[in-house]
Short mmCIF file of C-alpha atoms in Angstrom, two decimals:
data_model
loop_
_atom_site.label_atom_id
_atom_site.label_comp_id
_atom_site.label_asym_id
_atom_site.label_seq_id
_atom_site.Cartn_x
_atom_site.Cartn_y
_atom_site.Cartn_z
CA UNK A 1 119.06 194.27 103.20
CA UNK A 2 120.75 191.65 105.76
CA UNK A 3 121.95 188.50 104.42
CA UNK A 4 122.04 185.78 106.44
CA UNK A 5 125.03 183.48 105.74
CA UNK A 6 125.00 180.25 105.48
CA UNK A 7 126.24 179.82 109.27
CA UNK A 8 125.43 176.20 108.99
CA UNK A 9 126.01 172.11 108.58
CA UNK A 10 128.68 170.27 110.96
CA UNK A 11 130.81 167.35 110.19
CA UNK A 12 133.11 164.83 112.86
CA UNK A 13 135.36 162.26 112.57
CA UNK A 14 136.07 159.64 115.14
CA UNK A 15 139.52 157.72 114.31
CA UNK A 16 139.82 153.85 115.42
CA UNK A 17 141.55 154.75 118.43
CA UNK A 18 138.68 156.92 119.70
CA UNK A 19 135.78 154.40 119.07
CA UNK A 20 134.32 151.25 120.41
CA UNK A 21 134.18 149.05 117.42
CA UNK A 22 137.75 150.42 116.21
CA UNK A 23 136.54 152.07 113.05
CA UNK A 24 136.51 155.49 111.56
CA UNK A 25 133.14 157.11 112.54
CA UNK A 26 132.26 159.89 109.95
CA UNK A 27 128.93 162.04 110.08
CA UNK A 28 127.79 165.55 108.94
CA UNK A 29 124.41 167.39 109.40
CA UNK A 30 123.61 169.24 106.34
CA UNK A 31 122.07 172.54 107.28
CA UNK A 32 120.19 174.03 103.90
CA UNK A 33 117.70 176.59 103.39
CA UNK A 34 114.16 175.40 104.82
CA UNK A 35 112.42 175.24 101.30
CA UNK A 36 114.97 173.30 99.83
CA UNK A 37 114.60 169.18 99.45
CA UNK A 38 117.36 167.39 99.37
CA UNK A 39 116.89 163.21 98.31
CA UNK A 40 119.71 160.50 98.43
CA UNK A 41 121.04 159.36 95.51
CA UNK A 42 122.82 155.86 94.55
CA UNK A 43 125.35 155.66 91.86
CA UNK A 44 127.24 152.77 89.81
CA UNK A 45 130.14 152.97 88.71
CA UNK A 46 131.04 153.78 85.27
CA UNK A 47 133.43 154.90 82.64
CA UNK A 48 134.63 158.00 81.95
CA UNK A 49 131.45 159.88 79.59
CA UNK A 50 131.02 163.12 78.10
CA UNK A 51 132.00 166.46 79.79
CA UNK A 52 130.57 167.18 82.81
CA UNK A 53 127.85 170.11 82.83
CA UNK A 54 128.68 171.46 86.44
CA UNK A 55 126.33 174.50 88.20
CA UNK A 56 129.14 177.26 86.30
CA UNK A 57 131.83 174.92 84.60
CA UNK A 58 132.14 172.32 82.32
CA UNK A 59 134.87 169.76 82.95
CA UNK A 60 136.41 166.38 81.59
CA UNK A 61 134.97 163.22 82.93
CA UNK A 62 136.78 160.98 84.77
CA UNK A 63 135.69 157.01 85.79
CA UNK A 64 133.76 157.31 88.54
CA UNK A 65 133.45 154.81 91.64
CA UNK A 66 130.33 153.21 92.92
CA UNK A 67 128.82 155.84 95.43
CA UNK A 68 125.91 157.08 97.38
CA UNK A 69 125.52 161.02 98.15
CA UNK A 70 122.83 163.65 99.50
CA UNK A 71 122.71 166.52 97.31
CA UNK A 72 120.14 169.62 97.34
CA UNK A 73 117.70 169.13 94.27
CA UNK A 74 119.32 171.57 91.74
CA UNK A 75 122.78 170.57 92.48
CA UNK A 76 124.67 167.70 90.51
CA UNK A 77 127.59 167.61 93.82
CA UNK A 78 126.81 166.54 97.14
CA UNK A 79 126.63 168.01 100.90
CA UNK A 80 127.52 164.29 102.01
CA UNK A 81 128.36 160.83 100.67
CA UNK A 82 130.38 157.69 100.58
CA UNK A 83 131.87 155.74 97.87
CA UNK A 84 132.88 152.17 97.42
CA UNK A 85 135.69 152.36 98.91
CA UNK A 86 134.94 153.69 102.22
CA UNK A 87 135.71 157.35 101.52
CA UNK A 88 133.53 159.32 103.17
CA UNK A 89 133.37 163.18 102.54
CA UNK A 90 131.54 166.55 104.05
CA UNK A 91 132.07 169.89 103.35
CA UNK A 92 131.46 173.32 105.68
CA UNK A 93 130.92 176.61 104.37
CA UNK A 94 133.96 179.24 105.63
CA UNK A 95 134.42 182.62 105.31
CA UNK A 96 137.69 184.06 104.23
CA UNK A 97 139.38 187.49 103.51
CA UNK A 98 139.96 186.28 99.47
CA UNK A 99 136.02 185.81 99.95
CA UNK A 100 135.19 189.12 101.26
CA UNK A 101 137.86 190.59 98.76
CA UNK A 102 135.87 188.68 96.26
CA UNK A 103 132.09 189.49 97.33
CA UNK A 104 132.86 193.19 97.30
CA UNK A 105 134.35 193.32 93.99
CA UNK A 106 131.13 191.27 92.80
CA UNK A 107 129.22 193.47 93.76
CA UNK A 108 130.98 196.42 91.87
CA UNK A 109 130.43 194.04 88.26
CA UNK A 110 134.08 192.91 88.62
CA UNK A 111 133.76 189.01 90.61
CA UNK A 112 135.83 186.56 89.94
CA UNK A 113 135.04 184.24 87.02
CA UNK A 114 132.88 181.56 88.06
CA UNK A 115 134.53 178.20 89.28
CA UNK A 116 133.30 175.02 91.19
CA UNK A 117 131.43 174.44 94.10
CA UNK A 118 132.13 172.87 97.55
CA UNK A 119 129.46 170.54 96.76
CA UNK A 120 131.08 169.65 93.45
CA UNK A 121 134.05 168.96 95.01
CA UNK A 122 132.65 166.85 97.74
CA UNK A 123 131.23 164.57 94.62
CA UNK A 124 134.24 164.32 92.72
CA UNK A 125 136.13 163.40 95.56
CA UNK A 126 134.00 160.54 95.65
CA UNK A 127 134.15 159.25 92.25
CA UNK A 128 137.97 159.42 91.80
CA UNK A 129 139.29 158.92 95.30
CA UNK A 130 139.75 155.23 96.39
CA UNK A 131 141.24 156.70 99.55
CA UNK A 132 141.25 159.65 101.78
CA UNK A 133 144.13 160.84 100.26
CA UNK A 134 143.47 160.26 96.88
CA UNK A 135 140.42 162.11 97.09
CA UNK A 136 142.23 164.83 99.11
CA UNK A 137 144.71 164.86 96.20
CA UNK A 138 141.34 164.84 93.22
CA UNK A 139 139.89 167.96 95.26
CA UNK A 140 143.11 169.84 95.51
CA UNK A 141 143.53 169.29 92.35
CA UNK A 142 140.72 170.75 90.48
CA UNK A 143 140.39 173.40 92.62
CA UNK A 144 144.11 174.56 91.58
CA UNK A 145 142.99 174.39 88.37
CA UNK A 146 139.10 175.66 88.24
CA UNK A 147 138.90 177.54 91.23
CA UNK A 148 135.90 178.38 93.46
CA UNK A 149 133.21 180.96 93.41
CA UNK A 150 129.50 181.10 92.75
CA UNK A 151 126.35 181.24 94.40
CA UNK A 152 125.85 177.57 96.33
CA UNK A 153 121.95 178.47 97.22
CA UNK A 154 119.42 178.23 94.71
CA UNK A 155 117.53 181.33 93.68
CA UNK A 156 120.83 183.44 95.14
CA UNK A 157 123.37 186.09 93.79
CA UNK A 158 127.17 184.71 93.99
CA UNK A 159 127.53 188.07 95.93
CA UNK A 160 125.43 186.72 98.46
CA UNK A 161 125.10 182.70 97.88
CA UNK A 162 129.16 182.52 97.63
CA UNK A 163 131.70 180.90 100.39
CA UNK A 164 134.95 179.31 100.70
CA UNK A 165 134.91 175.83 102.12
CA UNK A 166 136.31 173.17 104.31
CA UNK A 167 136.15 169.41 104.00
CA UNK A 168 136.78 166.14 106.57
CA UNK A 169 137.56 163.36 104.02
CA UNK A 170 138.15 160.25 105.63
CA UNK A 171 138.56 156.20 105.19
CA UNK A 172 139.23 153.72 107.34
CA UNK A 173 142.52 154.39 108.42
CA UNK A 174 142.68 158.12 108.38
CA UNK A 175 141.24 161.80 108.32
CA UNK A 176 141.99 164.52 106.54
CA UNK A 177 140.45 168.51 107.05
CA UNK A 178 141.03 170.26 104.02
CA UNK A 179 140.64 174.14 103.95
CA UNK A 180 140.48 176.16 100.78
CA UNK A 181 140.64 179.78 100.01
CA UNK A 182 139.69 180.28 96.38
CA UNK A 183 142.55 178.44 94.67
CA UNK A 184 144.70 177.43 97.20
CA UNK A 185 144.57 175.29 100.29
CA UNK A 186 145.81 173.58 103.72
CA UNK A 187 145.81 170.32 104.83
CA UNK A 188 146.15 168.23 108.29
CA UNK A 189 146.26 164.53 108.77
CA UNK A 190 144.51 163.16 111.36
CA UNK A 191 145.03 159.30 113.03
CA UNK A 192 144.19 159.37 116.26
CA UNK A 193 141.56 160.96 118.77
CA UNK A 194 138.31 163.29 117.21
CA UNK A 195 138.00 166.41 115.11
CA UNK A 196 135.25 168.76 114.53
CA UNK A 197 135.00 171.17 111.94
CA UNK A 198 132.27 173.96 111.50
CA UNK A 199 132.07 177.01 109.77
CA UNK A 200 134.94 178.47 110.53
CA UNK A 201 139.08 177.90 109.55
CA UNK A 202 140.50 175.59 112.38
CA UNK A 203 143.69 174.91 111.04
CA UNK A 204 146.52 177.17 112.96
CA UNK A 205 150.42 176.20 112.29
CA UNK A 206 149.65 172.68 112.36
CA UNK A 207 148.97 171.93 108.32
CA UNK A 208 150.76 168.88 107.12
CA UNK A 209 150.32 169.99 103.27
CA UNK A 210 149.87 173.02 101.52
CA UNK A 211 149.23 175.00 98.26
CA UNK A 212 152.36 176.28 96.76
CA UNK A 213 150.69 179.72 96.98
CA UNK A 214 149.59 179.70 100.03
CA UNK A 215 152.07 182.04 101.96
CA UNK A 216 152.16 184.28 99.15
CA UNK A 217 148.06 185.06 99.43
CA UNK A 218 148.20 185.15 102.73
CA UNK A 219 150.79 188.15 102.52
CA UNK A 220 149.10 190.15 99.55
CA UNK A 221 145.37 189.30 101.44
CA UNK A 222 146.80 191.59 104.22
CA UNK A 223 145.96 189.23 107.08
CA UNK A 224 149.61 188.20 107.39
CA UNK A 225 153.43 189.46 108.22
CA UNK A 226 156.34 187.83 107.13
CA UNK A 227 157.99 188.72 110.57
CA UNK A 228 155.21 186.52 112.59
CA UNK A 229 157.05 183.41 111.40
CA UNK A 230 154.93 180.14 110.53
CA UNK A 231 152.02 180.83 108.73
CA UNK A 232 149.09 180.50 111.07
CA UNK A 233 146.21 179.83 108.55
CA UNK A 234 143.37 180.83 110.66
CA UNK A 235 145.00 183.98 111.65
CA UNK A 236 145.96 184.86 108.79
CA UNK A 237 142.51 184.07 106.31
CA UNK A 238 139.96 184.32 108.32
CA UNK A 239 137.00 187.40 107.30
CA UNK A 240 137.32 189.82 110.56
CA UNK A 241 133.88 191.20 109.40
CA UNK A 242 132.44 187.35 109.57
CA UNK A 243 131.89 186.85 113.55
CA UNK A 244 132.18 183.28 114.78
CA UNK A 245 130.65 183.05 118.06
CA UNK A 246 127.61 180.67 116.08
CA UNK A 247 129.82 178.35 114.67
CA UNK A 248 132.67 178.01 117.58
CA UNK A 249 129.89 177.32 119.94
CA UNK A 250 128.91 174.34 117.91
CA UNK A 251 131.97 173.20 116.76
CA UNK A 252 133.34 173.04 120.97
CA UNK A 253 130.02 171.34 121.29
CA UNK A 254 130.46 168.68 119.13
CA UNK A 255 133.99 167.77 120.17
CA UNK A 256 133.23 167.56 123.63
CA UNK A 257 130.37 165.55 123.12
CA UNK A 258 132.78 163.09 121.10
CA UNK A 259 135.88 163.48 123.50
CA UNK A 260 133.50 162.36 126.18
CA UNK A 261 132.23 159.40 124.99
CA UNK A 262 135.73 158.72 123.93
CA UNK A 263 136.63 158.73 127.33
CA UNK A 264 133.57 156.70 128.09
CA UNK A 265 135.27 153.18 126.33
CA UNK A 266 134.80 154.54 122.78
CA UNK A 267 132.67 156.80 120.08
CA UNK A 268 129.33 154.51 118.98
CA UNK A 269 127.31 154.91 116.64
CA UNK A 270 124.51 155.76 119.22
CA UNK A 271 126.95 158.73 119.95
CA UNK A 272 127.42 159.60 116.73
CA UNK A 273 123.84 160.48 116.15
CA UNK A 274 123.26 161.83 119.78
CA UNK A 275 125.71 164.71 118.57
CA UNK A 276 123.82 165.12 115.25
CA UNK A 277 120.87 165.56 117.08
CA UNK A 278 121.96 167.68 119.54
CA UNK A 279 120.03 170.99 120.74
CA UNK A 280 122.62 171.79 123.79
CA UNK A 281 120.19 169.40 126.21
CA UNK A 282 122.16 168.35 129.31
CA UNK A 283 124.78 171.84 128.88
CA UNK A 284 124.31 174.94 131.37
CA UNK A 285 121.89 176.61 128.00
CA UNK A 286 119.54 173.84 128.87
CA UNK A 287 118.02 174.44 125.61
CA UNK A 288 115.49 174.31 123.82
CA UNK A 289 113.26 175.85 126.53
CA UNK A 290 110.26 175.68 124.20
CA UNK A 291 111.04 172.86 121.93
CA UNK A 292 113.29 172.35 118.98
CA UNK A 293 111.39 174.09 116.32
CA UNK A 294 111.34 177.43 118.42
CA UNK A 295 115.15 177.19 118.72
CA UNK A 296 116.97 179.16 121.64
CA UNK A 297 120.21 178.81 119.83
CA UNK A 298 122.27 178.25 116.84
CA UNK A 299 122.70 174.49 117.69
CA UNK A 300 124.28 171.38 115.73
CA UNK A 301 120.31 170.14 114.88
CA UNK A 302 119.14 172.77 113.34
CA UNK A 303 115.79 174.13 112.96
CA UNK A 304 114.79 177.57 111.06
CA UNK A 305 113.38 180.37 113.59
CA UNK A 306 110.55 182.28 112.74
CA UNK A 307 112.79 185.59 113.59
CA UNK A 308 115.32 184.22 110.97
CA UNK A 309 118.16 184.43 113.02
CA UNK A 310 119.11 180.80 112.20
CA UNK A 311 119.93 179.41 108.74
CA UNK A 312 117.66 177.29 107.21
CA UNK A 313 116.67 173.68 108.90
CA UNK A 314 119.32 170.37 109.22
CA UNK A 315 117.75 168.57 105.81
CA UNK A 316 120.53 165.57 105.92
CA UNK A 317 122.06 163.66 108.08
CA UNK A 318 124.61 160.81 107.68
CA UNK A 319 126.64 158.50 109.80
CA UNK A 320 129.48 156.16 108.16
CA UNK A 321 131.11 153.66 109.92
CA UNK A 322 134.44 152.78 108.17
CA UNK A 323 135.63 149.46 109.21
CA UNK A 324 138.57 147.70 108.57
CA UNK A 325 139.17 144.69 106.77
CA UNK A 326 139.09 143.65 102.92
CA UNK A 327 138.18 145.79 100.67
CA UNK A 328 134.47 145.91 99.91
CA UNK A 329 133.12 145.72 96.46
CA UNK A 330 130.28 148.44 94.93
CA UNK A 331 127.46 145.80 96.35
CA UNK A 332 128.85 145.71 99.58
CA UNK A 333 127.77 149.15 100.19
CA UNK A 334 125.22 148.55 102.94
CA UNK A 335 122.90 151.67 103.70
CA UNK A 336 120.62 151.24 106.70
CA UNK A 337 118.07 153.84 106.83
CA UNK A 338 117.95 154.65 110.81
CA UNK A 339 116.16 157.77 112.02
CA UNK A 340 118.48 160.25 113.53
CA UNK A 341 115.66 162.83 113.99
CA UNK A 342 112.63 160.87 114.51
CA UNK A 343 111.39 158.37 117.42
CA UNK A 344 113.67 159.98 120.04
CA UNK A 345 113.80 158.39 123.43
CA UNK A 346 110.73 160.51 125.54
CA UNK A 347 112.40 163.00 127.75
CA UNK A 348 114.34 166.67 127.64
CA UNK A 349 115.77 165.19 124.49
CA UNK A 350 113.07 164.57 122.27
CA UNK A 351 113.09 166.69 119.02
CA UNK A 352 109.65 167.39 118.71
CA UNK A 353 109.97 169.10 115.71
CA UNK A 354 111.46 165.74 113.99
CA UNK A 355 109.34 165.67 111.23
CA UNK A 356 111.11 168.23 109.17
CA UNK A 357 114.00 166.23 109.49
CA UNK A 358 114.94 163.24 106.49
CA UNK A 359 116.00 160.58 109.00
CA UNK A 360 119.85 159.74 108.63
CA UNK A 361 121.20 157.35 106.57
CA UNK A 362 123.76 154.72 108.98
CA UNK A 363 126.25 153.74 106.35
CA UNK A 364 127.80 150.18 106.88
CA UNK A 365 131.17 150.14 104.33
CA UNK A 366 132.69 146.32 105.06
CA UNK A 367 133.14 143.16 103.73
CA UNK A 368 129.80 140.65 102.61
CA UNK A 369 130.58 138.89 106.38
CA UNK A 370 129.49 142.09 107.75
CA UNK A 371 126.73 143.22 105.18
CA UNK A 372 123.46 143.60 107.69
CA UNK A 373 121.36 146.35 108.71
CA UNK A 374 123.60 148.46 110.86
CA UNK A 375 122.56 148.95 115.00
CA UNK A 376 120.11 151.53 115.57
#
């Protein structure tokens, strides 16, 4: 039987430099399986409670921070969210050789012992983090300590539900991609300019922080040499039996669409979700050629193929603008519900096939003087 992995969900950050209003633009399309609902939730802060019951773990609690966050219906983490204090986190399936290493063995009866999930991650970044790197340091943490592996799709076998993952976690004054293979980890720091991630490693020699371990996995994983000098993370972890061509395609697609209006006087929020809706209209694909629900590609809005050879439909979107200035308090978190996917201009663009689309949630983090609905 062919299983289709989760080739899916694509997350940006603009830095201040790069956008018109000078703050940090964050947004992410979650890509999920078609059947699968996925609502927004809202939550206060609070003090540290009883364990947490994760999907495969139980773990201490920890105070949390006020936050919001779009989850899948089963799943107590989150694809996407925001907290109080303007971090903003999304995480991208990737495929690894640990992974592969760790699929086959799983399906011998000998798989690693179960650990967190991305998603679980992404949410606990959130309620500990009060900045990028705080939550970069929460993540890094835990997954030291817990690991990663399961199935992250409902109804699925960790064999073939399982993946490594990626993360942009950002604030208002910086970025940071975070890649993870099973326990250990790279980081780069980003403060000027745009950066996409997809599903695929993109960090090269360029990591500003690492796992102790790193170097040493990378050797015994067989994708590395000691004699090619500086570890090149991509290089060296990423599955050769996982091909990329879907996921390069859209990750090039949405950084050019966000280097260009860069270059234009500055990433808007009208930009932002023109590359979350995004079907390759205006390229040299011209697609869709039928409309968006009879996809001709693998694109950053995603919409499930009756052929199957896409993955699932885009079942959240979110935009957050992180602006400068005083620190908000856990009221001042301003969500303005603004369609991403629905009531597109008329025209080649027009997703016609909006309606299986939640519209996006534009997330306003600032101060009271800026606490109105945010620009459509």
């Amino acid at each position: 039987m062919t299983v289709h992995r989760p080739w899916s969900c694509d997350t940006f950050v603009a830095l201040p430099d790069a956008t018109a209003s000078g703050s940090v633009l964050f947004g992410k399309n979650s890509d999920r399986p078609a059947g699968e609902t996925q609502p927004l939730r809202s939550e206060p802060a609070r003090p540290a409670g009883e364990p947490l019951q994760l999907a495969y773990l139980t773990i201490d609690d920890a105070p949390a921070f006020a936050h919001i966050g779009s989850a899948p219906f089963w799943c107590w983490g989150y694809e996407i969210g925001v907290n109080e204090h303007r971090v903003a986190i999304g995480n991208e399936a990737i495929f690894t050789r640990p992974w592969a290493a760790s699929v086959a063995a799983e399906k011998e009866g000998d798989g690693p012992e179960p650990g967190l999930l991305g998603m679980e991650l992404v949410r606990l970044g959130l309620e500990r983090g009060d900045s990028a790197r705080a939550a970069l340091d929460v993540i890094t943490t835990l997954l030291e300590q817990h690991g990663q592996w399961g199935s992250a799709m409902f109804g699925t076998s960790h064999a073939d539900g399982s993946y490594d993952n990626s993360f942009i976690i950002a604030d208002p004054q910086e970025a940071w991609v975070l890649e993870t293979i099973g326990r250990e980890w790279a980081a780069r720091r980003l403060t000027t300019g745009v950066e996409s991630v997809s599903n695929e490693i993109s960090t090269r020699r360029d990591a500003d922080l690492t796992s102790d371990g790193l170097l040493d996995l990378a050797l015994r994983s067989g994708g590395w040499n000691a004699a090619a000098g500086e570890l090149d993370v991509a290089d060296a972890f990423t599955d050769p039996q996982t091909p990329l061509q879907v996921s390069h395609i859209r990750r090039r697609r949405s950084h050019q669409l966000l280097t260009d209006a860069a270059e234009r006087g500055g990433v808007t929020l009208a930009d932002a979700k023109g590359v979350l809706r995004d079907h390759l209209e205006d390229s040299f694909l011209g697609g869709p050629s039928f409309d968006a629900s009879r996809p001709d590609f693998h694109t950053l809005c995603m919409h499930e193929h009756p052929s199957g050879f896409t993955w699932g439909n885009t079942a959240a979107s979110i935009v957050v603008e992180a602006a400068p200035g005083p620190q908000p308090s856990g009221d001042d978190l301003v969500v303005a519900r603004h369609p991403v996917h629905r009531g597109l201009p008329a025209g080649p663009r027009r997703c016609r096939a909006a309606t299986e689309h939640r519209p996006a949630d534009t997330v306003r983090t600032c101060g009271p003087a800026c606490a109105h609905p945010a620009p459509a």
